[in-house]
Rosetta silent file (secondary structure, phi, psi, omega in degrees, C-alpha in Angstrom):
SEQUENCE: MQTIKIQYLNDEIEKLKYIDGKSDWIDLRSAEDVFLKKGEFKLIHLGVAMELPEGYEAHIVPRSSTYKNFGVIQTNHCGIIDHSYCGPDDWWRMPVLAMRDTEIHKNDRICQFRIMENQPQINFDEVDRLTGANRDGFGSTGKQ
SCORE:     score description
SCORE:     0.000 S_00000001
   1 L     0.000  121.267  162.864   -0.029   -0.023    0.096 S_00000001
   2 L   -91.184  159.144 -169.848    1.239    3.344   -0.646 S_00000001
   3 L  -116.686  135.411 -165.054    1.379    6.220    1.561 S_00000001
   4 L  -133.691  113.462  175.639    0.631    9.706    0.038 S_00000001
   5 E   -93.239  139.949 -152.890    0.956   12.956    1.865 S_00000001
   6 E  -141.244  143.252 -160.886   -1.884   15.463    1.504 S_00000001
   7 L  -137.597   98.186  170.295   -2.141   19.076    2.790 S_00000001
   8 L   -64.656  161.704  164.845   -5.773   20.394    3.321 S_00000001
   9 L   -80.501  -26.624  176.693   -6.244   24.189    2.881 S_00000001
  10 L  -152.745  149.045  169.176   -8.310   24.275    5.756 S_00000001
  11 L   -53.809  -13.915  167.808  -10.357   22.459    8.697 S_00000001
  12 L   -75.936  -22.064 -173.074  -13.219   23.365    6.534 S_00000001
  13 L   -92.708  116.293  164.513  -12.678   20.904    3.803 S_00000001
  14 L   -43.033  140.205 -176.576  -13.870   17.497    4.234 S_00000001
  15 L   -93.368  160.062 -163.164  -11.207   15.007    4.590 S_00000001
  16 L   -67.157  135.184  154.273  -10.684   12.740    1.361 S_00000001
  17 L  -150.025  153.609 -173.474  -11.963    9.217    1.796 S_00000001
  18 E   -91.052  155.441 -169.466  -12.863    6.142    0.105 S_00000001
  19 L  -112.062  132.578 -158.402  -16.736    4.927    0.273 S_00000001
  20 L   -74.341  145.196  179.838  -16.332    1.093    0.916 S_00000001
  21 L    95.523  -77.840 -110.142  -18.069   -1.174   -1.933 S_00000001
  22 L   -72.763  -57.807 -144.475  -18.887    1.715   -4.225 S_00000001
  23 L  -162.603  173.058 -178.238  -15.599    2.285   -6.242 S_00000001
  24 L  -124.288    1.062  160.583  -11.935    2.520   -5.723 S_00000001
  25 L   -84.016  168.335  171.060  -12.211    6.483   -7.083 S_00000001
  26 E  -105.617  130.631  167.471  -12.399    9.103   -4.192 S_00000001
  27 E   -69.552  146.945 -159.084  -14.354   12.273   -4.372 S_00000001
  28 E  -119.783  123.816 -165.979  -13.179   15.738   -4.512 S_00000001
  29 E  -120.851  147.251  152.830  -14.979   18.671   -3.177 S_00000001
  30 L   -48.815  126.259  168.247  -15.289   22.503   -3.715 S_00000001
  31 L   -92.671   14.526  172.446  -13.001   24.139   -1.405 S_00000001
  32 L  -167.133  156.118  154.352  -15.123   27.730   -1.806 S_00000001
  33 L   -41.215  109.562 -159.008  -18.549   29.266   -3.062 S_00000001
  34 E  -119.838  107.970  165.257  -18.670   29.213   -6.543 S_00000001
  35 E   -99.325   99.313 -149.359  -21.145   31.443   -8.667 S_00000001
  36 E  -141.540  110.298 -175.039  -21.574   31.258  -12.374 S_00000001
  37 L   -80.800  165.250  178.847  -23.086   32.593  -14.903 S_00000001
  38 L   -51.879  146.054  156.896  -23.926   30.697  -18.194 S_00000001
  39 L    98.955  -28.293  164.528  -20.899   30.679  -20.336 S_00000001
  40 L   -77.673  140.165 -158.032  -18.001   31.350  -17.554 S_00000001
  41 E  -100.222  122.664 -157.937  -14.911   29.804  -17.000 S_00000001
  42 E  -143.816  123.694  139.197  -13.652   28.814  -13.046 S_00000001
  43 E  -106.850  111.896 -157.057  -10.741   27.149  -11.686 S_00000001
  44 E   -75.236  167.175  172.014  -12.714   25.867   -8.740 S_00000001
  45 E   -97.115  140.447  178.383  -10.110   24.985   -5.705 S_00000001
  46 L   -72.214  -40.967 -170.621  -10.149   21.141   -4.620 S_00000001
  47 L    90.542  -13.165  155.423   -8.774   22.361   -0.809 S_00000001
  48 L   -89.379  153.984 -168.098   -5.803   19.594   -1.618 S_00000001
  49 L  -160.572  122.629 -173.684   -2.743   19.427   -2.318 S_00000001
  50 E  -140.100 -178.457  172.177   -0.510   15.992   -2.122 S_00000001
  51 E  -136.393  124.478 -162.002    2.695   14.524   -3.175 S_00000001
  52 L   -94.123  156.494  173.270    2.169   11.517   -5.327 S_00000001
  53 L   -80.493  169.020  177.267    5.302    9.357   -5.153 S_00000001
  54 L   -34.361  149.452  178.468    7.547    9.007   -8.275 S_00000001
  55 L    71.470   -3.216  158.375    6.097    7.064  -10.962 S_00000001
  56 E  -123.699  175.249 -157.383    2.602    7.887  -10.599 S_00000001
  57 E  -152.726  150.597 -166.214   -0.185   10.347  -11.562 S_00000001
  58 E  -112.683  154.496  173.210   -3.628   11.328   -9.912 S_00000001
  59 E  -125.845   94.009 -164.117   -6.540   11.250  -12.977 S_00000001
  60 E  -105.109  122.040  168.006   -9.243   13.719  -12.143 S_00000001
  61 E  -115.033  174.910  157.565  -12.744   13.628  -13.680 S_00000001
  62 L   -56.084  144.960 -179.881  -16.019   14.464  -13.110 S_00000001
  63 L   -99.385  175.077 -163.340  -18.350   12.671  -11.181 S_00000001
  64 L   -48.864   -8.172 -160.703  -21.384   11.043  -12.814 S_00000001
  65 L  -125.921   12.386 -162.138  -24.010   13.880  -11.407 S_00000001
  66 H   -97.942  -10.047  171.278  -22.002   16.891  -11.544 S_00000001
  67 H   -77.666  -23.705  177.561  -23.389   18.212  -14.653 S_00000001
  68 H   -54.151  -54.945 -166.203  -26.903   17.193  -13.615 S_00000001
  69 H   -87.191  -28.917 -178.411  -26.563   18.970  -10.487 S_00000001
  70 H  -134.323    5.680  172.436  -24.710   21.996  -10.947 S_00000001
  71 L    70.414   24.354  146.446  -24.362   22.562  -15.184 S_00000001
  72 E  -132.575 -173.189 -179.932  -20.997   22.410  -15.823 S_00000001
  73 E  -111.584  130.096  145.550  -18.219   20.542  -17.684 S_00000001
  74 E   -52.283  102.373 -177.993  -14.454   19.814  -16.943 S_00000001
  75 L   -38.832  -60.982  174.012  -12.920   22.087  -19.423 S_00000001
  76 L   -78.949  -20.767  157.842   -9.943   19.539  -20.084 S_00000001
  77 L   118.554  -43.524 -177.488  -12.178   16.375  -19.719 S_00000001
  78 L  -158.229  132.601  155.106   -9.681   14.204  -17.555 S_00000001
  79 E  -104.902  132.199  169.061   -6.902   16.064  -15.607 S_00000001
  80 E  -117.076  119.219  161.292   -3.517   14.851  -14.873 S_00000001
  81 E   -66.341   67.256  177.711   -1.554   15.420  -12.155 S_00000001
  82 L   -37.829  161.696  178.500    2.163   14.526  -12.075 S_00000001
  83 L  -102.690   37.102  164.329    3.915   13.759   -9.034 S_00000001
  84 L   -99.394  -20.555  159.365    6.243   16.678   -9.798 S_00000001
  85 L   -74.596  105.397 -165.063    3.515   18.836   -8.937 S_00000001
  86 L  -170.720   44.246  179.579    3.857   18.394   -5.288 S_00000001
  87 L   -85.555 -162.230  152.874    4.874   22.100   -3.414 S_00000001
  88 L   -68.200  -27.352  160.390    3.075   23.525   -0.811 S_00000001
  89 L  -108.638   36.419 -170.133    1.488   25.554   -2.917 S_00000001
  90 L  -130.804   71.881 -169.558    0.448   23.470   -5.716 S_00000001
  91 L   -69.269  166.502  169.987   -3.289   22.899   -4.895 S_00000001
  92 L   -95.003  155.592  175.242   -5.654   21.020   -7.206 S_00000001
  93 E  -146.693  170.498  170.107   -8.380   22.763   -9.233 S_00000001
  94 E  -117.251   91.742 -177.738  -10.931   21.761  -11.544 S_00000001
  95 E   -53.687  119.996  177.905  -11.469   23.908  -15.018 S_00000001
  96 E  -131.934  141.475  161.534  -15.118   24.174  -15.402 S_00000001
  97 E   -93.800  120.737  170.446  -17.289   25.776  -17.921 S_00000001
  98 E   -83.050  126.300 -157.573  -20.857   26.748  -16.816 S_00000001
  99 L  -111.675   13.763  158.464  -23.229   25.493  -19.493 S_00000001
 100 L  -173.709  168.350 -151.423  -26.112   27.366  -17.223 S_00000001
 101 L   -69.305  129.434 -158.958  -26.219   29.885  -14.587 S_00000001
 102 E  -142.974  162.945  171.164  -25.180   27.940  -11.384 S_00000001
 103 E  -127.690  118.865 -176.367  -24.226   27.683   -7.799 S_00000001
 104 E  -113.251  127.499  176.946  -21.528   25.284   -6.351 S_00000001
 105 L   -92.813  174.740 -162.343  -20.994   25.328   -2.464 S_00000001
 106 L   -80.780  158.353  176.693  -17.955   24.882   -0.196 S_00000001
 107 L    97.756  -54.107 -148.799  -17.971   21.060    0.377 S_00000001
 108 L   -50.837  139.493  173.808  -20.148   20.093   -2.359 S_00000001
 109 E   -53.974  124.421  155.977  -18.908   16.331   -4.476 S_00000001
 110 E  -146.064   15.362  169.974  -18.043   17.672   -7.973 S_00000001
 111 E  -164.749 -179.313 -164.711  -15.167   15.423   -9.201 S_00000001
 112 E  -150.393  158.177  178.158  -13.738   11.974   -8.358 S_00000001
 113 E  -152.745  164.374  155.843   -9.561   11.270   -8.996 S_00000001
 114 L  -161.263  161.723  175.554   -7.775    7.903   -8.389 S_00000001
 115 E  -108.095  135.303  171.788   -4.022    7.398   -8.711 S_00000001
 116 E  -115.610  143.754 -178.675   -2.275    5.338  -11.338 S_00000001
 117 E   -91.585  142.845 -162.604    0.843    4.418  -11.830 S_00000001
 118 L   -46.126  147.633  172.603    2.792    6.168  -15.287 S_00000001
 119 L   -58.297  108.069  164.264    2.540    4.321  -18.453 S_00000001
 120 L    -5.248  165.834  171.813    5.527    1.726  -19.169 S_00000001
 121 L   -89.967  137.768  176.575    8.031    2.608  -21.944 S_00000001
 122 L  -121.778  162.090  173.405    6.759    1.357  -25.157 S_00000001
 123 L  -133.516  119.752  163.733    8.387    0.410  -28.694 S_00000001
 124 L   -88.329  145.527 -170.839    6.258    0.546  -31.672 S_00000001
 125 L  -131.390  112.737 -177.452    7.004   -1.993  -34.387 S_00000001
 126 L   -87.942  127.118 -176.500    5.530   -0.585  -37.201 S_00000001
 127 L  -106.539 -178.392 -172.506    3.802   -3.278  -39.816 S_00000001
 128 L  -112.353  -17.475  165.380    2.142   -3.270  -43.095 S_00000001
 129 L  -158.477  139.663  174.559   -1.417   -4.898  -41.921 S_00000001
 130 L   -64.979  134.068  172.370   -2.849   -5.796  -38.467 S_00000001
 131 L  -113.732    2.863 -176.099   -3.869   -9.243  -38.018 S_00000001
 132 L   -45.361  173.585 -175.389   -6.019   -8.759  -35.200 S_00000001
 133 L   -70.938  157.335 -177.629   -9.625   -9.699  -35.447 S_00000001
 134 L  -122.091  111.170  166.696  -11.705   -6.822  -37.687 S_00000001
 135 L  -118.442   70.505  160.863  -14.562   -4.996  -36.323 S_00000001
 136 L    44.128   11.806  147.649  -15.342   -2.866  -39.098 S_00000001
 137 L    74.371    7.695  171.148  -13.298    0.305  -37.412 S_00000001
 138 L  -117.447  135.355  161.426  -16.233    1.821  -35.908 S_00000001
 139 L    23.359  177.588 -150.488  -16.722    1.561  -32.177 S_00000001
 140 L   -83.857    3.782 -176.336  -17.465   -1.941  -29.773 S_00000001
 141 L  -117.003  -20.665  147.994  -20.413   -2.964  -31.904 S_00000001
 142 L    91.133   42.321  174.060  -18.661   -2.067  -35.270 S_00000001
 143 L  -130.770  138.141 -176.020  -21.617   -0.538  -36.611 S_00000001
 144 L   -91.517    0.000    0.000  -22.135    3.318  -37.795 S_00000001
């Protein structure tokens, strides 16, 4: 089991925790009250900074209910925080675009993260033709 150093913005931010039996993703919360008009952009402070071990990165994505509850989309769709972003002022934030007028309050769960090992080094072997099963070139069903 890895141990990760974490710094909280203040005592008002709820501490991170797993929800046993549901997922290995961990919810992140807004560290501030946010009021956005439709079309506005904001980097929402998540109230945490972490020192990830070398060779690891955090993937931050919206929760499944984020758009329904708050009408915002994460502008980078998936945020990646690598181990070098580890200083005392390297606070995690979520970049959002409001699709309607909205309010997000301190401690509202707005996104989630998981820690992943970095991708290993890969060599690409160029071939004239692939030999795997043909799926008709489109998605999981092979149909357009």
